[in-house]
Short mmCIF file of C-alpha atoms and ligand atoms in Angstrom, two decimals:
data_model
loop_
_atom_site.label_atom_id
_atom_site.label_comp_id
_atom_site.label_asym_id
_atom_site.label_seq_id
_atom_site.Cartn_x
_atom_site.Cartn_y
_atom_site.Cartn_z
CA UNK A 1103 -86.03 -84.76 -185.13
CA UNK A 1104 -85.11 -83.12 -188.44
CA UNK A 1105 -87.21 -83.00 -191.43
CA UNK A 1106 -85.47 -85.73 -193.88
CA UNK A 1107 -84.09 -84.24 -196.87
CA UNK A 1108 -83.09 -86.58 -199.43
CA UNK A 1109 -79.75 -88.34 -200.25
CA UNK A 1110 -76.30 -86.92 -198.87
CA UNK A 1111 -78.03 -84.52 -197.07
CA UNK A 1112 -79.52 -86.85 -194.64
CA UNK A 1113 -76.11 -87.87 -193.56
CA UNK A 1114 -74.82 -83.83 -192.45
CA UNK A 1115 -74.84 -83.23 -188.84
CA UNK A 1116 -75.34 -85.19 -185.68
CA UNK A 1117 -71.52 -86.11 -185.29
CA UNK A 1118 -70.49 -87.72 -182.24
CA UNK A 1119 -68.67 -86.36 -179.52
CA UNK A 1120 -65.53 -86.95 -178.61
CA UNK A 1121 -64.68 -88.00 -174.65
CA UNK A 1122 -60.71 -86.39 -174.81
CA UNK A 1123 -60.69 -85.97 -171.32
CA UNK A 1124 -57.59 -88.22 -171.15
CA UNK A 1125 -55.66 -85.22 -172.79
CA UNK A 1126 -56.28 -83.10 -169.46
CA UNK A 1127 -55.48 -85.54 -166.57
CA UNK A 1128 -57.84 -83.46 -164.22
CA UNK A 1129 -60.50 -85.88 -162.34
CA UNK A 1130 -62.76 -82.66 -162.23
CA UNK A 1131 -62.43 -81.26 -165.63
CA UNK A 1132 -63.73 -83.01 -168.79
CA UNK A 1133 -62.88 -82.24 -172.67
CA UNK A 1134 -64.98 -83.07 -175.31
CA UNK A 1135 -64.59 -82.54 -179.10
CA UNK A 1136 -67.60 -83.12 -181.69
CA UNK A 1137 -66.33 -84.96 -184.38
CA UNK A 1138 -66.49 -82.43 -187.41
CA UNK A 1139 -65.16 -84.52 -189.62
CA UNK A 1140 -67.55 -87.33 -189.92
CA UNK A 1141 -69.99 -85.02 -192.16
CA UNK A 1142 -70.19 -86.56 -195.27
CA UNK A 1143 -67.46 -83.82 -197.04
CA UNK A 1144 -65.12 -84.35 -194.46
CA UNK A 1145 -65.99 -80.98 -192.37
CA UNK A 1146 -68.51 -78.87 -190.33
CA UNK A 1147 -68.40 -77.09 -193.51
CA UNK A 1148 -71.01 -79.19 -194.77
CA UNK A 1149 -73.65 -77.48 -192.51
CA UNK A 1150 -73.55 -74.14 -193.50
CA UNK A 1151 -73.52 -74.86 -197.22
CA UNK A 1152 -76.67 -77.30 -196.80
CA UNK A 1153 -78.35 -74.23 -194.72
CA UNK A 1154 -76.52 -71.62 -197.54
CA UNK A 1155 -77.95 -73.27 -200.45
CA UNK A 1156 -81.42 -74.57 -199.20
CA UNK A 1157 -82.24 -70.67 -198.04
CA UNK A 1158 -81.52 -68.91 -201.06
CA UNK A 1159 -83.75 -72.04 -203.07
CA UNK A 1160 -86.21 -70.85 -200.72
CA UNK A 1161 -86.22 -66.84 -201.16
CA UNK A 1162 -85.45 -67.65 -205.09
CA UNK A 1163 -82.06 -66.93 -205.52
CA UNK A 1164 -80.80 -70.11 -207.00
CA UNK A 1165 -82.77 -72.11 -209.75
CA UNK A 1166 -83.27 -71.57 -213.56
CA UNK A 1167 -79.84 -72.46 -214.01
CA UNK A 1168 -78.45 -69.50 -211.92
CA UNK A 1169 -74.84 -70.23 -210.80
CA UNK A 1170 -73.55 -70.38 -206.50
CA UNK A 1171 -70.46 -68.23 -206.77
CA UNK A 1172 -68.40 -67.97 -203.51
CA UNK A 1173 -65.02 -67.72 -201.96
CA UNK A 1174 -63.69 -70.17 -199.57
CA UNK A 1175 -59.99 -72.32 -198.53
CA UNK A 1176 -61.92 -75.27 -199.72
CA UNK A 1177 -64.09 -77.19 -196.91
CA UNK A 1178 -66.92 -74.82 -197.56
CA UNK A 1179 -66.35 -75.61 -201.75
CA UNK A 1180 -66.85 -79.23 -200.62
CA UNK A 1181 -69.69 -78.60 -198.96
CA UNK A 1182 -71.00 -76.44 -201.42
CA UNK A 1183 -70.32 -78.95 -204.34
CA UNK A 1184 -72.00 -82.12 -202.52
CA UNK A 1185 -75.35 -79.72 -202.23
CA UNK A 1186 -75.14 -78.10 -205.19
CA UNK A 1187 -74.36 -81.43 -207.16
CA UNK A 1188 -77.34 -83.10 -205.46
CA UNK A 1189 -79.66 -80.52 -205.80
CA UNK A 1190 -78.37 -80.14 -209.93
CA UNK A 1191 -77.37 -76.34 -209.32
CA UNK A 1192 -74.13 -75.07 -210.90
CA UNK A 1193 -71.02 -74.15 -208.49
CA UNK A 1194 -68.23 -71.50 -209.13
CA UNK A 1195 -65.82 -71.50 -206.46
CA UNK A 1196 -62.98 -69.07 -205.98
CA UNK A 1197 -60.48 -70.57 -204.37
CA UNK A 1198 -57.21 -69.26 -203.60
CA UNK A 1199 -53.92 -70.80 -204.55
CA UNK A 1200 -52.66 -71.99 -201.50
CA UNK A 1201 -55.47 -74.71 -200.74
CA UNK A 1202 -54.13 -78.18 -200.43
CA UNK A 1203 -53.85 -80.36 -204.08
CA UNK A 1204 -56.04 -82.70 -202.66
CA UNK A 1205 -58.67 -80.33 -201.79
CA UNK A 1206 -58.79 -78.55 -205.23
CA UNK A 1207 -59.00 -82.20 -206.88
CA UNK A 1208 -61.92 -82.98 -204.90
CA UNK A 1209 -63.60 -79.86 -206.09
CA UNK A 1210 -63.45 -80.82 -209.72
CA UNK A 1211 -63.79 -84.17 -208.77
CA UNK A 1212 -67.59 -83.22 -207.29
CA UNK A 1213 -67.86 -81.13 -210.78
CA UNK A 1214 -67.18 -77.34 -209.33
CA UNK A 1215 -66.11 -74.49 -211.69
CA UNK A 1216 -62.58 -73.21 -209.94
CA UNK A 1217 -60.87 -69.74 -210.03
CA UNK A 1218 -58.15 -69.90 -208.71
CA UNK A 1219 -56.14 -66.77 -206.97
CA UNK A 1220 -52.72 -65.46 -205.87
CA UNK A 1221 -51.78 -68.10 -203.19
CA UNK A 1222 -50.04 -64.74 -201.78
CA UNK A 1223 -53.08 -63.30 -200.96
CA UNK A 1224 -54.83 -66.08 -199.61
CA UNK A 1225 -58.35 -65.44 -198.68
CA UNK A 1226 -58.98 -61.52 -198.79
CA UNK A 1227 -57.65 -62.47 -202.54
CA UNK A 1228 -60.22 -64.93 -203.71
CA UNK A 1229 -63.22 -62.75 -201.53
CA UNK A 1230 -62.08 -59.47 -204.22
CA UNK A 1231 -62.21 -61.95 -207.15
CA UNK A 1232 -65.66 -63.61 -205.73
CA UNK A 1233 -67.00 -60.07 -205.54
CA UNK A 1234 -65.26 -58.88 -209.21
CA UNK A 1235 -66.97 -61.56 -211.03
CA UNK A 1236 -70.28 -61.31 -209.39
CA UNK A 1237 -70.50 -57.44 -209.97
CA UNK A 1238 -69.51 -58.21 -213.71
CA UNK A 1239 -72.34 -59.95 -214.06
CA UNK A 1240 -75.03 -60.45 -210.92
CA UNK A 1241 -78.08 -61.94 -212.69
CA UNK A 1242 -76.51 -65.06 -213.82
CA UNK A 1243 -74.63 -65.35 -210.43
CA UNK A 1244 -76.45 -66.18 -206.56
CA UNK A 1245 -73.16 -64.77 -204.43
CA UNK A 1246 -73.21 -66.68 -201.33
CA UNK A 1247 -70.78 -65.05 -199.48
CA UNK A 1248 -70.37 -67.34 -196.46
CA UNK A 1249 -68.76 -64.20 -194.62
CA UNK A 1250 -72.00 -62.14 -194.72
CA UNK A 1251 -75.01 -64.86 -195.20
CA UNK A 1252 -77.00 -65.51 -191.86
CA UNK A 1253 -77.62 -68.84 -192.57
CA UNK A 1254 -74.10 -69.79 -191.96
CA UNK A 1255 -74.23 -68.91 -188.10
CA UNK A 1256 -78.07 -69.96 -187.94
CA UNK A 1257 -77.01 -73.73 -189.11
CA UNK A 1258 -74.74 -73.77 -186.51
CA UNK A 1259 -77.37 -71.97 -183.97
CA UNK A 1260 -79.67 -74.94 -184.84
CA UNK A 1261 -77.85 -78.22 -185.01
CA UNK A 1262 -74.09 -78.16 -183.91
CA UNK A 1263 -75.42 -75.70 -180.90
CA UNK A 1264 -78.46 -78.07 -180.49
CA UNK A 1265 -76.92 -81.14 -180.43
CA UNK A 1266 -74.14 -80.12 -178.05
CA UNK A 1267 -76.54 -79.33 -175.25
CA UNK A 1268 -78.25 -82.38 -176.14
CA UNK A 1269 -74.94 -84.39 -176.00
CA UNK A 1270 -73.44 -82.71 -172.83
CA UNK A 1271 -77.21 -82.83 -171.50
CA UNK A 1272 -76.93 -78.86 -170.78
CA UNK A 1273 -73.61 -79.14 -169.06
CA UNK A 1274 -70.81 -77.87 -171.17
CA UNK A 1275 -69.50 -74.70 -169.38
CA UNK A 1276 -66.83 -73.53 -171.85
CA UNK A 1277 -67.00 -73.84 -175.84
CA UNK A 1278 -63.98 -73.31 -177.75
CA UNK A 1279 -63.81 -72.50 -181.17
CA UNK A 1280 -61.54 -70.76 -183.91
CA UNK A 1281 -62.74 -68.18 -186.36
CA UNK A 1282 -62.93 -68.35 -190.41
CA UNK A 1283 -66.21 -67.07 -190.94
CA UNK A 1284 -66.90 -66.99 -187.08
CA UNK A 1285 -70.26 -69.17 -188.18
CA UNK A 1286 -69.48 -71.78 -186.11
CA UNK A 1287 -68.46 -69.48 -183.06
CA UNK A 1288 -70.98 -67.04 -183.51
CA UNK A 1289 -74.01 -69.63 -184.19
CA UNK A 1290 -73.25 -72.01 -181.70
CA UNK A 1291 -72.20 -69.27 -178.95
CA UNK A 1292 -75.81 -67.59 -178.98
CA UNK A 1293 -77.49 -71.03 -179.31
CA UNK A 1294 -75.33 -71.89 -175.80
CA UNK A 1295 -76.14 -68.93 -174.14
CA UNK A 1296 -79.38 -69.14 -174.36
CA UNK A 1297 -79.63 -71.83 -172.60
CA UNK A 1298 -77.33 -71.65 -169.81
CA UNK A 1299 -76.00 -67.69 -168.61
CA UNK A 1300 -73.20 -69.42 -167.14
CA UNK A 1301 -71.37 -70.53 -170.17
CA UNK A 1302 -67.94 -69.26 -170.90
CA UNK A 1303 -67.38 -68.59 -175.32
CA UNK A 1304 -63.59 -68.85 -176.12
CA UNK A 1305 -62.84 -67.48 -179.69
CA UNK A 1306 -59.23 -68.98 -180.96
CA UNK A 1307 -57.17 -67.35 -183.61
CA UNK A 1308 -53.82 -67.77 -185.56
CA UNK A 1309 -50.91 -66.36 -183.45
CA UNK A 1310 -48.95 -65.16 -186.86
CA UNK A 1311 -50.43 -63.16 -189.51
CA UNK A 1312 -48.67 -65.09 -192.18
CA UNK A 1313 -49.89 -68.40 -190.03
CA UNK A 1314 -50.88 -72.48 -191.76
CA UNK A 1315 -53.86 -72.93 -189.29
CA UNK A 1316 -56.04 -73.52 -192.93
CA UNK A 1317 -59.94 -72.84 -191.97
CA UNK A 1318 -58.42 -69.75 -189.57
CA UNK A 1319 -58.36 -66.11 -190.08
CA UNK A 1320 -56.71 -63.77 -188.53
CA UNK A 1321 -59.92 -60.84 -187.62
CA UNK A 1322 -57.39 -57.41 -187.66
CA UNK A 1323 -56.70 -58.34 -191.58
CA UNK A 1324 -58.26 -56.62 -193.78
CA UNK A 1325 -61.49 -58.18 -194.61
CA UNK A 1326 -63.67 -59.07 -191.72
CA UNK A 1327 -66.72 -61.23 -191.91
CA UNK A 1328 -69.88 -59.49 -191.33
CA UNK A 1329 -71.73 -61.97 -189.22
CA UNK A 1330 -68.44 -61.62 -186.96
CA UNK A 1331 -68.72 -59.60 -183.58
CA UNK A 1332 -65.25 -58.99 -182.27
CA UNK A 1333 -67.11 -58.19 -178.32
CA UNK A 1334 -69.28 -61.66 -178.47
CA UNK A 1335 -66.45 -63.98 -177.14
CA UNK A 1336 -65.67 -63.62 -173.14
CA UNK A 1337 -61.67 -64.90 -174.04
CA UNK A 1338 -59.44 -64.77 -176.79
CA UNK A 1339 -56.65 -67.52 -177.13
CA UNK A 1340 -54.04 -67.07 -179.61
CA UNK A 1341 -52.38 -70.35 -181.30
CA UNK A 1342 -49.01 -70.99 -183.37
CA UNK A 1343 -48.96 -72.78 -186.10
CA UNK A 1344 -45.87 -74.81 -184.89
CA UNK A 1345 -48.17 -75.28 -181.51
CA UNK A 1346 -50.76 -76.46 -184.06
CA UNK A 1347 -49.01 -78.81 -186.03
CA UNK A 1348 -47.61 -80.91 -182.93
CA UNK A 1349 -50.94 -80.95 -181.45
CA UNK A 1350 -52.27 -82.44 -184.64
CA UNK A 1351 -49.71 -85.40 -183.86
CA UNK A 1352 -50.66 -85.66 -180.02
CA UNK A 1353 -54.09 -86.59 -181.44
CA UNK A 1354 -52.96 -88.79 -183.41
CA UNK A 1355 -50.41 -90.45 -181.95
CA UNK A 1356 -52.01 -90.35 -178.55
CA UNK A 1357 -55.39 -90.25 -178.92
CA UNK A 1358 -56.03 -92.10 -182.91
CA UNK A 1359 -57.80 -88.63 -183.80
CA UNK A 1360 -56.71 -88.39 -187.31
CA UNK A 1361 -57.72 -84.33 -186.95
CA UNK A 1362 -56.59 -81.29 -188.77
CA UNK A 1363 -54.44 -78.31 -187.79
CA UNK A 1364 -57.31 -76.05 -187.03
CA UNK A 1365 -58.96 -78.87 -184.98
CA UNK A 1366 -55.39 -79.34 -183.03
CA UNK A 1367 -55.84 -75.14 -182.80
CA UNK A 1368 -59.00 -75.87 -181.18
CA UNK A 1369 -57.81 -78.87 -178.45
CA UNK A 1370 -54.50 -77.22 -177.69
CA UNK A 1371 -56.56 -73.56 -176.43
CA UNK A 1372 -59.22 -76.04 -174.73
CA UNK A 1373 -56.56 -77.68 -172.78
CA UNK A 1374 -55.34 -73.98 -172.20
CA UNK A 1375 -58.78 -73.24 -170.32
CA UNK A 1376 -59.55 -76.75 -169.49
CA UNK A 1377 -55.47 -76.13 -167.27
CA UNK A 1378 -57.40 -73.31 -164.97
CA UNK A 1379 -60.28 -74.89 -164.15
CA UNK A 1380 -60.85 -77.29 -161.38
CA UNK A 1381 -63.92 -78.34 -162.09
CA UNK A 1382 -66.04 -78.07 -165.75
CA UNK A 1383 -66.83 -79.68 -169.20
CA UNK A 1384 -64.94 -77.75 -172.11
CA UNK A 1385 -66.38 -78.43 -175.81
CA UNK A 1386 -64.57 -77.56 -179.10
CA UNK A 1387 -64.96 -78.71 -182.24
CA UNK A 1388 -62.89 -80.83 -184.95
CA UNK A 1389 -63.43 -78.87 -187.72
CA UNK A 1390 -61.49 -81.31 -190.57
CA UNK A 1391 -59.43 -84.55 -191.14
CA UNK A 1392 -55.34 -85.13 -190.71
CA UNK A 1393 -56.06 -86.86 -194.26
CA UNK A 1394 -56.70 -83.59 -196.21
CA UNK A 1395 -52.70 -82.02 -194.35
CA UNK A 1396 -50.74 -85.01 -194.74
CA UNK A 1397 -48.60 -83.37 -197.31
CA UNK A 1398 -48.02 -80.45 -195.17
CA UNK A 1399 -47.78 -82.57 -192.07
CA UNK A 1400 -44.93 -84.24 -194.11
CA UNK A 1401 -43.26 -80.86 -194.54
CA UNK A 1402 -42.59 -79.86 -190.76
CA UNK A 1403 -41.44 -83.79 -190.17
CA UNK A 1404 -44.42 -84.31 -188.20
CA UNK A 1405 -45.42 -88.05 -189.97
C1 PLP B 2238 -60.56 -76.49 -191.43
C2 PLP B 2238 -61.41 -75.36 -190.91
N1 PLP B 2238 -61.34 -75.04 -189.64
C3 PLP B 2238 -62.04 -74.02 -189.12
C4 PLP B 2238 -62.88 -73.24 -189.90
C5 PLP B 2238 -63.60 -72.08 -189.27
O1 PLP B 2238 -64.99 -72.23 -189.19
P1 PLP B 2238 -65.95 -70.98 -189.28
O2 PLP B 2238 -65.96 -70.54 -190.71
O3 PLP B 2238 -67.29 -71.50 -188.86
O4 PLP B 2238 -65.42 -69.91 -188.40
C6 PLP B 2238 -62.98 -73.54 -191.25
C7 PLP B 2238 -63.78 -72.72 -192.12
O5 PLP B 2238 -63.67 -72.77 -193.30
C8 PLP B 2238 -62.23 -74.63 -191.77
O6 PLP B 2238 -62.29 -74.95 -193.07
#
């Protein structure tokens, strides 16, 4: 049972599980897809900033009006401005151009301070400008940086990890999972494998480098995230964004999962694995909503 913290917090985490298995058509092989999101900002997002922000209250980094600066493609923002907003600490998010309308309105909407960068240069961009501001002036800033800060993997080490093995009860025997930060990846990979040697950890990336998987990265561009070990993963599966895109409509139309394109990244490698397997229980993760795409969705004809 976790300590209760107060208001919107108490709702982040302990999302349900998916039963997908449908998708596969294997009487052997199950898939199963936690339900990302149901957090309360719409994402798994919403973990790491609740870890993020309660950590550095607790070493003394945020407080006496001291400002959360940080770089994301908007879930984390989200996640960042709920917290922040409920615990009365001021947000400045960089944020760069090419994050959907509807995202960036929700950011002011939840009372964030935006900067926003050269679409062009997407995240590496807004991580240069993140770290320009903050060395311009570090005592009235606490810089986050979600790509660095070990409470990003360690909330996923000690809920989504946790409450997969609880859900599965210890039987998942491949996770699935793409990389932005690698927080989710990283965090709940070390909190499986502690628990059973067996289990497979399947990292998933964009196939292009100029690629619309939002929430992805590609890890040979130029700025890789610290808490990111490139040997941790036992497979890599590479996704296209067109693959993406008409995955996110098999949920949909198929399955009435209104998920994202990094969550269709996620099912389409699963079902990849899940397709050489005989036997097994695959787990990925839905990282965001259809909702927050629908104008991109639009774009390739997909709704
Ligand atoms: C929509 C979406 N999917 C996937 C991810 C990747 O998660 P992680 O940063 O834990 O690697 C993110 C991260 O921002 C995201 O916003």
């Amino acid at each position: 049972m976790r300590r209760r913290l107060g208001g919107v917090l108490d709702a982040i985490g302990r999302t349900p599980m998916l039963d997908l298995s449908k998708m596969v058509g294997k009487r052997g092989v199950r898939l199963l897809a936690k339900a990302e999101f149901l957090n309360p900002g719409g994402s798994v997002k919403d973990r790491p900033a609740m870890y993020i922000v309660l950590d550095a209250i607790r070493r003394g980094e945020l407080g006496q009006g001291r400002r959360l600066l940080d770089a994301t493609s908007g879930n984390m923002g989200i996640g960042y401005a709920l917290v922040c907003a409920a615990l009365g600490i001021p947000l400045t998010l960089v944020v760069p151009g090419n994050v959907s309308p509807v995202k960036l309105d929700l950011l002011r909407y939840l009372g964030a301070e935006l900067v926003v960068t050269d679409p062009l240069e997407g995240i590496d961009g807004a991580i240069l400008k993140a770290r320009e501001i903050y060395e311009a002036n570090p005592k009235a800033y606490f810089y986050a940086d979600q790509y660095s800060n070990p409470a990003n993997p360690l909330a996923h080490y000690e809920t989504t990890g946790r409450e997969i093995l609880v859900q599965t009860r210890g039987r998942v025997t491949h996770f699935v999972a793409g990389v932005g930060t690698s927080g989710t990846l990283m965090g709940v990979g070390r909190r499986l494998r502690e628990s059973l040697r067996n289990v497979k950890i399947v990292e998933v990336q964009p196939e292009e480098h100029l690629h619309g998987i939002e929430g992805l990265k590609r890890m040979d561009e130029a700025i890789r995230p610290a808490i990111y070990d490139q040997g941790f993963a036992d497979e890599r599966v590479f996704v296209s964004t067109e693959e993406a895109y008409r995955m996110a409509r098999d949920l949909a139309r198929l399955m009435g999962v209104p998920a994202g394109p990094s969550s269709a990244a996620n099912v389409a490698a699963a079902l990849r694995v899940a397709s050489e397997l005989e036997q097994g229980v695959v787990v990925t993760v839905l990282p965001d909503s259809a909702q927050r795409y629908l104008h991109l969705l639009k774009s390739w004809g997909l709704t």
